[in-house]
Structures are given as C-alpha cells and as structure tokens.
Backbone as CSV, one residue per row, in Angstrom:
resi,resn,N_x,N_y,N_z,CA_x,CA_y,CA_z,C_x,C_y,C_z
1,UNK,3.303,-67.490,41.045,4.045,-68.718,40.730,4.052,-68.904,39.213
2,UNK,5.190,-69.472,38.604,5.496,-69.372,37.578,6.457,-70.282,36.878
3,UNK,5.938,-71.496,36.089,6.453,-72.645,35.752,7.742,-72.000,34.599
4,UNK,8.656,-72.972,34.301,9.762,-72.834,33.744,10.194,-73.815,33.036
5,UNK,10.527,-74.079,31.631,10.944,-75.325,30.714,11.853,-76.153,31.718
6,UNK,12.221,-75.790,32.445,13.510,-77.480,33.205,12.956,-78.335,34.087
7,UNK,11.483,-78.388,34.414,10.769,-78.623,35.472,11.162,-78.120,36.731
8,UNK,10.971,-77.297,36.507,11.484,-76.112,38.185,10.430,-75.286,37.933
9,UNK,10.043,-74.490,39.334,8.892,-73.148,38.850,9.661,-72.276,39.989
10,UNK,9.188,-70.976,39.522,9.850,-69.558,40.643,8.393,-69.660,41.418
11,UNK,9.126,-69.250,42.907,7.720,-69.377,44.006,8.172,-68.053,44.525
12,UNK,7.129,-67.017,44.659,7.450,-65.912,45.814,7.134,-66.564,46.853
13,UNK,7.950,-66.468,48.475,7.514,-66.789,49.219,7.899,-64.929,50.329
14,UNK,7.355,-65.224,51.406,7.960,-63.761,52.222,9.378,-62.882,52.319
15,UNK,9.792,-64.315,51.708,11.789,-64.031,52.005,12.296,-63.538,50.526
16,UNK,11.369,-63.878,49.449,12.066,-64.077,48.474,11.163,-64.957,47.488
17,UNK,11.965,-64.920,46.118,11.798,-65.383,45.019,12.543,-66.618,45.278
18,UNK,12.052,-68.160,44.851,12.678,-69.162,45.280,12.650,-70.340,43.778
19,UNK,13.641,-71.025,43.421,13.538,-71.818,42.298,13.239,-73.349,42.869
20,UNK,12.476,-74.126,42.792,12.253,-74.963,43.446,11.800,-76.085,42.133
21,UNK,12.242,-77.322,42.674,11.545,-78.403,41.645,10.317,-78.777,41.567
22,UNK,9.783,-78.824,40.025,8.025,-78.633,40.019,7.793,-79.900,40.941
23,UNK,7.901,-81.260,41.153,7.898,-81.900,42.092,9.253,-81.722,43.342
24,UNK,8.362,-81.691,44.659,9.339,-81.792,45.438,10.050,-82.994,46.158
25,UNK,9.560,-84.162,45.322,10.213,-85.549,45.607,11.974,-85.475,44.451
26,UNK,11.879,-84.485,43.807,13.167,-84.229,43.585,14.306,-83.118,44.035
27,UNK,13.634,-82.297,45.428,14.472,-81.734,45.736,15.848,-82.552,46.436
28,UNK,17.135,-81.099,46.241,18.246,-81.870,46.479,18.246,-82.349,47.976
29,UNK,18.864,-83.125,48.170,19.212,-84.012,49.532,20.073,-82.525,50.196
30,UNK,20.885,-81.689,49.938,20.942,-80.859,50.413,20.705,-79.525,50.766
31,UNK,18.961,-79.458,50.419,18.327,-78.303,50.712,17.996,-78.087,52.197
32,UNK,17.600,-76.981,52.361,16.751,-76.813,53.644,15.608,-76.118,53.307
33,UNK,14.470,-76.299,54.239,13.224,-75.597,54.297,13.132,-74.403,54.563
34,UNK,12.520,-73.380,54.328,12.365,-72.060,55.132,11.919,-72.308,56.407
35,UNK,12.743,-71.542,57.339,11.956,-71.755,59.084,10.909,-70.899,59.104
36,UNK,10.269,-71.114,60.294,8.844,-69.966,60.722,9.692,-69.001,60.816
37,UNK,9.117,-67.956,60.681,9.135,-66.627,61.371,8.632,-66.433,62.902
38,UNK,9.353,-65.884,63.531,9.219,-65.796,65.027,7.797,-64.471,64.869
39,UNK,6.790,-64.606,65.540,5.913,-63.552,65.122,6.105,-62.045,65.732
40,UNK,5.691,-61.469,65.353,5.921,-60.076,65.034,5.763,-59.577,67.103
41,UNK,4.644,-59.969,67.354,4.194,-59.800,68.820,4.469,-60.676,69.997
42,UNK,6.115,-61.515,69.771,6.461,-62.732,70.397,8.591,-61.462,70.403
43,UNK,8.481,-60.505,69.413,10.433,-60.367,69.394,10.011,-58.678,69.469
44,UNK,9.770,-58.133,71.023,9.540,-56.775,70.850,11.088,-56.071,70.986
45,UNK,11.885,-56.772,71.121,13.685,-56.470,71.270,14.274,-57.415,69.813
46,UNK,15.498,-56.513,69.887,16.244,-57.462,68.991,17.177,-58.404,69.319
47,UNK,17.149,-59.709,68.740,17.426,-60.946,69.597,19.136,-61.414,69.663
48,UNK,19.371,-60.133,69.121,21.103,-60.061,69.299,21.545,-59.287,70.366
49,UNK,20.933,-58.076,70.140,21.763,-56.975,70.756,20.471,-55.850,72.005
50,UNK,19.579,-56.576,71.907,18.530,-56.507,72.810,17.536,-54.899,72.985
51,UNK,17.838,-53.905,71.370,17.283,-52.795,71.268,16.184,-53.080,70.834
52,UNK,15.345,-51.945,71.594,13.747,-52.426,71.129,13.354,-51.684,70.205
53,UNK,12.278,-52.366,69.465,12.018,-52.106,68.161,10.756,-50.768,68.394
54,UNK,10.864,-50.000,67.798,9.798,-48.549,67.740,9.327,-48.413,66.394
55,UNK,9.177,-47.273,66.037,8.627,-46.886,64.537,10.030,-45.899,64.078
56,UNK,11.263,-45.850,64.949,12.270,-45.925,64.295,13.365,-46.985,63.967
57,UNK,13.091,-47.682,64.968,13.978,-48.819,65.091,13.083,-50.103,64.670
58,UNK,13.208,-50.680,63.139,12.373,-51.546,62.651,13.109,-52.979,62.904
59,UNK,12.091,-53.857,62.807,12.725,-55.585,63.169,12.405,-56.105,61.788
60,UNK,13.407,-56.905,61.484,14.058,-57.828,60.231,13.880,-59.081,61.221
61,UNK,13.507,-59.832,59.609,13.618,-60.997,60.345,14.622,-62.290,59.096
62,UNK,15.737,-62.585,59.786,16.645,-63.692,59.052,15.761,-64.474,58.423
63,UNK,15.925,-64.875,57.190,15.812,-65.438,56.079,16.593,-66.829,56.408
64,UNK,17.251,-66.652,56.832,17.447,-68.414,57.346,17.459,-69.232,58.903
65,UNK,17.163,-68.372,59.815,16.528,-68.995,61.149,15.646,-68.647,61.527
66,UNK,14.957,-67.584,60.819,13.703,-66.991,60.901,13.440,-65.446,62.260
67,UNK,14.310,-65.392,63.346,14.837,-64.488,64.140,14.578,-63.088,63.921
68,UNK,14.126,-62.691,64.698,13.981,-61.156,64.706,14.852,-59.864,65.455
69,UNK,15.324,-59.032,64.366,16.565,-58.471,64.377,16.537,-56.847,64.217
70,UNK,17.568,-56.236,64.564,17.488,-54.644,63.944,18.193,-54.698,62.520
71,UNK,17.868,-53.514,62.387,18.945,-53.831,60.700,20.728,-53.959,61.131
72,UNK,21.062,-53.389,62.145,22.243,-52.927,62.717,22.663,-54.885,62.388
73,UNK,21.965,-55.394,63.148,22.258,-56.968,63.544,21.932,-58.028,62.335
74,UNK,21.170,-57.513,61.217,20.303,-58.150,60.322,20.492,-57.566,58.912
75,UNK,21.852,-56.696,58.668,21.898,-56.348,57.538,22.470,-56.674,56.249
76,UNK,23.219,-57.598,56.699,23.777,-58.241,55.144,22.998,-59.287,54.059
77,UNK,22.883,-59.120,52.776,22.038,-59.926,51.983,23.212,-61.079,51.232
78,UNK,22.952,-62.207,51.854,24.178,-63.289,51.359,23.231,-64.360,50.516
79,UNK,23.556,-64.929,49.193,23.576,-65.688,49.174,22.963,-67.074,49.501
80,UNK,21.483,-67.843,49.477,21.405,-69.004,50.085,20.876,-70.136,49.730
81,UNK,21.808,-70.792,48.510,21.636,-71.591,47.818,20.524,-72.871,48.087
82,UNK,21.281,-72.915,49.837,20.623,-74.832,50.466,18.735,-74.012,50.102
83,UNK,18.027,-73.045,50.161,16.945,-72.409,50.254,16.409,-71.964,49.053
84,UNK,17.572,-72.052,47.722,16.875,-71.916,46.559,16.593,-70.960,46.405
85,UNK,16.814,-69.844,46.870,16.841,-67.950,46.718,17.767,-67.883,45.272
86,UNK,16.516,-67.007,44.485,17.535,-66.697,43.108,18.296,-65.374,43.627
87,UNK,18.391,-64.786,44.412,18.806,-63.540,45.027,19.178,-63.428,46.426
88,UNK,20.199,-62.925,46.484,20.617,-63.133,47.772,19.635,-62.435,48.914
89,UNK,19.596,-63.142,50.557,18.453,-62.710,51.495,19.200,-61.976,52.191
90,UNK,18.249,-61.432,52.896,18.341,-60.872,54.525,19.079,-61.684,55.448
91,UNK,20.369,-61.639,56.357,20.500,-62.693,57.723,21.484,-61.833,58.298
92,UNK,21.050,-62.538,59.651,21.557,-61.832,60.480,23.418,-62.234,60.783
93,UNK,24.226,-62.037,61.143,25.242,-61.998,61.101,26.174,-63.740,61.508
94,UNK,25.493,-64.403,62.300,25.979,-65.782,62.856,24.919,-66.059,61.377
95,UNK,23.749,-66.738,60.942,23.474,-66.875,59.936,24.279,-66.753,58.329
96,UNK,24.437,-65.559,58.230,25.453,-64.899,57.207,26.975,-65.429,56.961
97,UNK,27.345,-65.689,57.998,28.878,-66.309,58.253,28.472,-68.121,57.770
98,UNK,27.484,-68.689,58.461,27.264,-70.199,57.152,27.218,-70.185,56.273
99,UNK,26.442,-69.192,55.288,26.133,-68.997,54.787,26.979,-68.638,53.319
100,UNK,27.613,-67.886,53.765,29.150,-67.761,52.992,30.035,-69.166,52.465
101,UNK,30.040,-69.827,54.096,30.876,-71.429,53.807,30.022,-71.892,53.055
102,UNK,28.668,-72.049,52.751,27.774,-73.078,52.332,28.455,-72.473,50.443
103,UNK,27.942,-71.436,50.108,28.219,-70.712,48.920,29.748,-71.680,48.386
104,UNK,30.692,-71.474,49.174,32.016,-71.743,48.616,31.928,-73.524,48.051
105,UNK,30.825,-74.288,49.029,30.631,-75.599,48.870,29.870,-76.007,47.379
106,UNK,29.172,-74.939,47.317,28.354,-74.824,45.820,29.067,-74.451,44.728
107,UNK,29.904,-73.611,44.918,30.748,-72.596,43.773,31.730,-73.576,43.683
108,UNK,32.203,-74.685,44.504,33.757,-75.559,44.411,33.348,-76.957,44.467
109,UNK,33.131,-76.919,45.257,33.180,-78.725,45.910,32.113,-79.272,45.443
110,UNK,30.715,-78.940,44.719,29.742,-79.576,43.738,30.838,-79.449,42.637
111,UNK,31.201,-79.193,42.026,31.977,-79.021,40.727,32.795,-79.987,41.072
112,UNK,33.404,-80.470,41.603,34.302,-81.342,41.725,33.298,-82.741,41.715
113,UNK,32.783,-82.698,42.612,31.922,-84.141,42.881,30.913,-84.785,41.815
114,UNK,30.441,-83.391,41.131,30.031,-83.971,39.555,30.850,-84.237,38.456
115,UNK,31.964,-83.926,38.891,33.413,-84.467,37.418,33.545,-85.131,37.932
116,UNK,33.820,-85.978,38.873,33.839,-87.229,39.614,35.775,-87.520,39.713
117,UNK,35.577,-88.797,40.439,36.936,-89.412,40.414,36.892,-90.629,40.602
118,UNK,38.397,-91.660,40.308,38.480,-92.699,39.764,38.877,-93.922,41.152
119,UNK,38.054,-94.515,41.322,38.230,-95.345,42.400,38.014,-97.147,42.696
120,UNK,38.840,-97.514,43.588,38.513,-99.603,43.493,37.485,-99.379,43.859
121,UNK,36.422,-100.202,43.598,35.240,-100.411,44.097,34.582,-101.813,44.820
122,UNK,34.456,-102.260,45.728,34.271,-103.214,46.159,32.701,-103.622,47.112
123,UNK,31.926,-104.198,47.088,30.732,-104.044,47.807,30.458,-105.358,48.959
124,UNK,30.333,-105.094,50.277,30.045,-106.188,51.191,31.656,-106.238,51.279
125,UNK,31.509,-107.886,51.550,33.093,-108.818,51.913,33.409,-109.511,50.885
126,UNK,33.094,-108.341,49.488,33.409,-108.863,47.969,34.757,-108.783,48.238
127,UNK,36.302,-109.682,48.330,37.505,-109.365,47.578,37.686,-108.765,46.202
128,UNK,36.397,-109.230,45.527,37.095,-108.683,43.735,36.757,-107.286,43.673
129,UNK,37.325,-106.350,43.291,37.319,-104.850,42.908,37.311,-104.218,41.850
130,UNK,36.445,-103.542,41.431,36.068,-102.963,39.992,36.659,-101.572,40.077
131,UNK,37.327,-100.848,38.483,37.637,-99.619,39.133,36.523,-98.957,38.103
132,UNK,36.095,-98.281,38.916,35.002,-97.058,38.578,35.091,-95.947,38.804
133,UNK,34.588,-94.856,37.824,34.228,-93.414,37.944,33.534,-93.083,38.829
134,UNK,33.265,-92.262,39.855,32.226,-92.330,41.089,31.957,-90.344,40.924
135,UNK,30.548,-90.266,40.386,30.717,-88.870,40.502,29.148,-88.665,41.475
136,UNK,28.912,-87.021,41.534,27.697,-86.841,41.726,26.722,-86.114,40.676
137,UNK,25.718,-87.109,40.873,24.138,-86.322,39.547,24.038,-85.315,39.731
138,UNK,23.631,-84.715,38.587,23.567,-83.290,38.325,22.335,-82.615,39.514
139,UNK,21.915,-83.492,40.014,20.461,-82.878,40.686,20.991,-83.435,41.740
140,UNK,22.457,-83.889,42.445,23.072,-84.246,43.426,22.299,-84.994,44.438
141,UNK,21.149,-86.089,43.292,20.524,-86.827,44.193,21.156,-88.201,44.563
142,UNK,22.188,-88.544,43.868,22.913,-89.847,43.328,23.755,-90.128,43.220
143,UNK,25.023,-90.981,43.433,26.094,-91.051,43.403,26.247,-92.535,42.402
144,UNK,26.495,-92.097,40.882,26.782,-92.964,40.171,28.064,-93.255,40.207
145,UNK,28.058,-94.749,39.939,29.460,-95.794,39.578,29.592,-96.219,38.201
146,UNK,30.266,-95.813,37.824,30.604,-96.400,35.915,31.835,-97.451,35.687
147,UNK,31.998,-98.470,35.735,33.326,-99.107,35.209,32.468,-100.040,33.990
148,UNK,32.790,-101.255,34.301,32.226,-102.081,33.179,31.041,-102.662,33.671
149,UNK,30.790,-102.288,34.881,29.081,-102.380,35.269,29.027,-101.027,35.695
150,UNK,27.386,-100.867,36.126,27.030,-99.795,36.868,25.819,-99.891,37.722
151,UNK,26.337,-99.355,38.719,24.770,-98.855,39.645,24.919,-97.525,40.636
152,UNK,24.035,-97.120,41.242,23.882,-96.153,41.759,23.958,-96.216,43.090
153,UNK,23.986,-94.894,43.779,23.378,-94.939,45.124,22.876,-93.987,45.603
154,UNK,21.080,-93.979,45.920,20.870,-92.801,46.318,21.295,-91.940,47.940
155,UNK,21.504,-90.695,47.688,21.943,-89.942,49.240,21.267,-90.166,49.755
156,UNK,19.871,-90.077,49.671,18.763,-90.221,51.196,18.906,-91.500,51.863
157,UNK,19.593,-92.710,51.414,19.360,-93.811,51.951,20.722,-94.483,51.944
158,UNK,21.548,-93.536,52.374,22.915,-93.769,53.029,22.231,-93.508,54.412
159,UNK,23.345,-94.610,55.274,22.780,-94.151,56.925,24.291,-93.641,56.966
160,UNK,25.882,-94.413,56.741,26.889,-93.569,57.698,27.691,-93.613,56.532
161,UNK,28.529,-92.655,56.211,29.432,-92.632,55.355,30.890,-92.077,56.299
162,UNK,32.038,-92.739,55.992,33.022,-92.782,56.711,34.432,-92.605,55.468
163,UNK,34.972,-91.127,55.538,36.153,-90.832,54.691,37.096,-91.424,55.314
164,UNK,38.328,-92.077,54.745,39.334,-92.930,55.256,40.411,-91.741,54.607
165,UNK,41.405,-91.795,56.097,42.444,-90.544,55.933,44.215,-91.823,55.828
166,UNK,45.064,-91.089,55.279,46.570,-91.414,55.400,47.439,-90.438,55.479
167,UNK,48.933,-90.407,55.626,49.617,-89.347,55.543,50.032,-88.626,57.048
168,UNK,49.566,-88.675,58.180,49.985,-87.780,59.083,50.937,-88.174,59.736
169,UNK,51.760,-86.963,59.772,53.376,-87.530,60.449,53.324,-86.368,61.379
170,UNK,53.459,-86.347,62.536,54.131,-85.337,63.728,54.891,-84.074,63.728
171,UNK,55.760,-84.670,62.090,56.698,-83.615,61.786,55.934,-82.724,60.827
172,UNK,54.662,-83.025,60.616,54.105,-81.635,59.792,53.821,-82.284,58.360
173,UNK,53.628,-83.759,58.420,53.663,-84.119,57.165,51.680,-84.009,56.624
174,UNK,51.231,-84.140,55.553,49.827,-83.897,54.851,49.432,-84.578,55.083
175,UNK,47.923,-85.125,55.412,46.495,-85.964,55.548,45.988,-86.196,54.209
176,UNK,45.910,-87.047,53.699,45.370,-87.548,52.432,44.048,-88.103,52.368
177,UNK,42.925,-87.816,51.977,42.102,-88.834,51.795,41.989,-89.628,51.078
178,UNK,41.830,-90.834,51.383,42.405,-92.207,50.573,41.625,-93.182,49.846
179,UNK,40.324,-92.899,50.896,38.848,-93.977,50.525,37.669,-93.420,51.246
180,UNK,36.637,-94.398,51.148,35.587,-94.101,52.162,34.678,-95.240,52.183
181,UNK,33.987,-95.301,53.050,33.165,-96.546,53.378,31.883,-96.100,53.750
182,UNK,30.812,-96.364,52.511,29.266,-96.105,53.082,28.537,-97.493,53.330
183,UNK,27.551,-96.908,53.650,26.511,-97.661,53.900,25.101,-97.478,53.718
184,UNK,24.598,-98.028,52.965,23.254,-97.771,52.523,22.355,-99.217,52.336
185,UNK,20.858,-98.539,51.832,19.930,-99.488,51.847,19.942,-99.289,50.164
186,UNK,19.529,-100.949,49.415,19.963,-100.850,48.179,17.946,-100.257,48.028
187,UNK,17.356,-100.093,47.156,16.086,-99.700,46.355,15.072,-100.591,47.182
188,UNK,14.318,-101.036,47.190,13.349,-101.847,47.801,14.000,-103.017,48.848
189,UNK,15.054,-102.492,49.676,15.621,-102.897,50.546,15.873,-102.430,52.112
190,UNK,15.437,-102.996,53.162,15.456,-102.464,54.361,17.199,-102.828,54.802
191,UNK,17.351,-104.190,54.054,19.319,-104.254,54.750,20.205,-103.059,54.162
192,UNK,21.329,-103.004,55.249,22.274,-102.352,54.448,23.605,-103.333,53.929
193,UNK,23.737,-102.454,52.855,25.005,-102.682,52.367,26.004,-101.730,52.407
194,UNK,26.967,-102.370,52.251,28.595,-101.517,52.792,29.387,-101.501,51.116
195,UNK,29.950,-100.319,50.843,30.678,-99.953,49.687,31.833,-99.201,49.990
196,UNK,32.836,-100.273,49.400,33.930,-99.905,49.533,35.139,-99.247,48.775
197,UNK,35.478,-98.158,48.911,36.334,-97.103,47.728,37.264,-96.743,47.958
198,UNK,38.363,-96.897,47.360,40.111,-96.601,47.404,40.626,-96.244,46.681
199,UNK,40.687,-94.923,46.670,41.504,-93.756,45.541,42.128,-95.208,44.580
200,UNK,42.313,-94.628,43.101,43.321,-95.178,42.253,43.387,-94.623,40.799
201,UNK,44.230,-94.692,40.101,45.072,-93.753,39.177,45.499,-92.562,40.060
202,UNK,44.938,-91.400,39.040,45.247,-89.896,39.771,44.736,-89.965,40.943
203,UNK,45.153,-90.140,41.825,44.983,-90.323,43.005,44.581,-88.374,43.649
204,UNK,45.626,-87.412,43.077,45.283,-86.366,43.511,43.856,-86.101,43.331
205,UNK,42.973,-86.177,42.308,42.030,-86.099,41.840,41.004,-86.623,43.049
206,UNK,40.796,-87.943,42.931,40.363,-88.853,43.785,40.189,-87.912,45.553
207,UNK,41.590,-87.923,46.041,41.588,-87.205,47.487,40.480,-86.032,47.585
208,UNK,40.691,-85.541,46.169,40.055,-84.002,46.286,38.424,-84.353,46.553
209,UNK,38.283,-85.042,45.392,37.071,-85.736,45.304,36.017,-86.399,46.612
210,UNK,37.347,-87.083,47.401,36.638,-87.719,48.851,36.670,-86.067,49.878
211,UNK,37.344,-84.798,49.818,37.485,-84.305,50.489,35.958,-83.486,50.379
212,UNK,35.765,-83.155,48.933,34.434,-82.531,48.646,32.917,-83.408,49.645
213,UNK,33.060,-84.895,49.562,31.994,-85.527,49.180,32.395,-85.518,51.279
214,UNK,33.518,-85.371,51.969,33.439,-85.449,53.054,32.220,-84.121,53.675
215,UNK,33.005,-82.801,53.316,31.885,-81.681,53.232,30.332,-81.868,52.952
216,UNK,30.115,-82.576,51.647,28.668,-82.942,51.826,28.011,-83.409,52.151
217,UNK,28.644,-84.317,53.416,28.210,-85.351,54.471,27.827,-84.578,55.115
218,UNK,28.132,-83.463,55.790,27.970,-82.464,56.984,26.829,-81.670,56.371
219,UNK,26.510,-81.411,55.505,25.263,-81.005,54.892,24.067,-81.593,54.771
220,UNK,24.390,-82.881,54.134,23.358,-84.097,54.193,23.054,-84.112,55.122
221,UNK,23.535,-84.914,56.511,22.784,-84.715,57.527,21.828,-83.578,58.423
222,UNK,23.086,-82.338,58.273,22.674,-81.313,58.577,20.674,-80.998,58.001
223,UNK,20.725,-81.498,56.742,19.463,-81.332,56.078,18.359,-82.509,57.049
224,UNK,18.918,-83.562,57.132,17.844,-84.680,57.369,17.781,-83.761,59.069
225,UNK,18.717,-83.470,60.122,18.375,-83.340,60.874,17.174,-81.736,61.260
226,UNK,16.802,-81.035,60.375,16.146,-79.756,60.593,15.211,-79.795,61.145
C-alpha cells in the first residue's frame, strides 16, 4: 500500500491494483465493493459452461461477481471503474458486457454532469424560482446549485429522483428531458425535501444534462443496493 499527494492511496488487493480514497467516507456514491470470491473447493466446474476444472483446465475467478470460470468463459480484461482498478480485470462475459456500458457512463455522461446545466430552480411548494447552474462535484459526491444563492445536495441522501420527459408523438416524434424532481433529506435533517428543476436557456444542454444524471440514478442505487 502506497499513499499518493491527492489523498487517494494504491491498494493491491487479489484482483488488482486499486485507487481508493485515503478515507473511505469519501468514496464515490457510485462505487462498488469487491465481492467474495466463491472458494476454490465450493466451483469444481465452470459456472457458465459446466467444464471441470483439472491441472489443464484452470478456474478464473470474475473480478466483478466474484464466480468461478474457465478462461474460455472468463477471458476478457475490461475496464472497472465503479471498483477503482487502475487496470483493466478479469470477467467473465455477462460481467464484461456491464462493464463496457458502465465505462461509456464514465468516459461521457460524468463529463457532462460536471460541466453542468442551466435550470429554474424551485424547492418545496416555493412558487418563486431561481435559475441556477446545477452540476456534479468533482468527487461526484454532490450536486451543486449556483445562481445568486447556493446550496448543495448530497447523493447519499436523495431517497427518489424522478426525470420529467416531453416530446412524444406516435408519429415518431423525440422525448426530451425537460426537468426532474428529487427528494432528499437536507444535512442534520430526517424530513425530506422536494427540488424542483426545469430545463432553461440552452435547453439542449440542460436535456443532455438530465439524460446523464437519469443514468446515474441507475447506478446510485444500483450501489446502495449491493
């Protein structure tokens, strides 16, 4: 183990070399944990394709469900950001195929959600509306608001976030995303509050923006539920 100037340290773990935050009360809201390993004397077959393992036929085990595999079933090294691998792992083929989508979410749709976009802002059964910048923190723990006030909101303590769609016509016409409606607990607060957001100016911008932050809903949870 081996500390690093950004407060991050490299960890060998079995799978890999892993970059992780020197505290882990700042990992991202969309990481995942490493799973167990299925043990060695529990997967005498391979759990795809059901060949048994000999002293020619060796068992791999996925780097992200932990599964024990032949190489035939277990050979591609992808990529796995949510896990903090500086190098791409071992997984087995249904593994490998998320794994890919997750990548494209990192390489695109974080980039978008940290340039942020421009939106009404409204909180509760406030009528008055502020327009604010709404992006995501660099450590994608936070979703700051900038207009002529500001506050935050952290991801872990959203309970439902809800993208608001427009645009669909029968005849083939586009789905727009337009707004979205969360809900969270404010800082030393058990109530929730409701925040309310409706694309405005560049609106293209904005859509793109709710379309990214829709994707990282499915992650977020995906994380809380492991």
């Amino acid at each position: 183990m081996s500390a690093v100037p950004d407060g991050k340290k490299l960890v060998r773990s079995p799978s890999g070399l892993r970059m992780l935050p020197e505290n882990g009360a700042f990992n991202s809201p969309f990481s995942l944990d490493e799973p167990q390993w299925v043990p060695d004397k529990e997967c005498p077959r391979c759990m795809q394709c059901d060949t048994k393992f000999d002293f020619i036929t060796r068992k791999h085990h996925c780097r992200r469900c932990g599964r024990c595999f032949c190489d035939k079933c277990c050979s591609q090294k992808v990529a796995l950001p949510r896990m903090c691998f500086v190098d791409p792992v071992r997984q087995c083929s249904e593994c490998s195929l998320i794994s890919q989508k997750e990548v494209e979410f990192y390489d695109k749709q974080l980039k978008v959600l940290t340039a942020g976009g421009t939106f009404l802002v409204r909180v509760d059964s406030s009528e008055k509306s502020e327009t604010m910048v709404c992006r995501l923190s660099n450590n994608h723990r936070y979703l700051f608001l900038d207009g002529e006030s500001h506050f935050e909101v952290e991801l872990s303590r959203i309970s439902t976030m809800q993208v608001l769609t427009e645009g669909s016509t029968p005849g083939g016409g586009s789905i727009r995303a337009s707004g979205m409606v969360l809900q969270y607990k404010p800082p030393g607060s058990q109530n929730l509050q409701e925040l309310h957001m409706d694309t405005a100016d560049d609106k293209r911008i904005a859509s793109a923006w709710l379309a990214a932050m829709h994707k990282a809903a499915k992650l977020l949870y995906e994380s809380r539920d492991q």
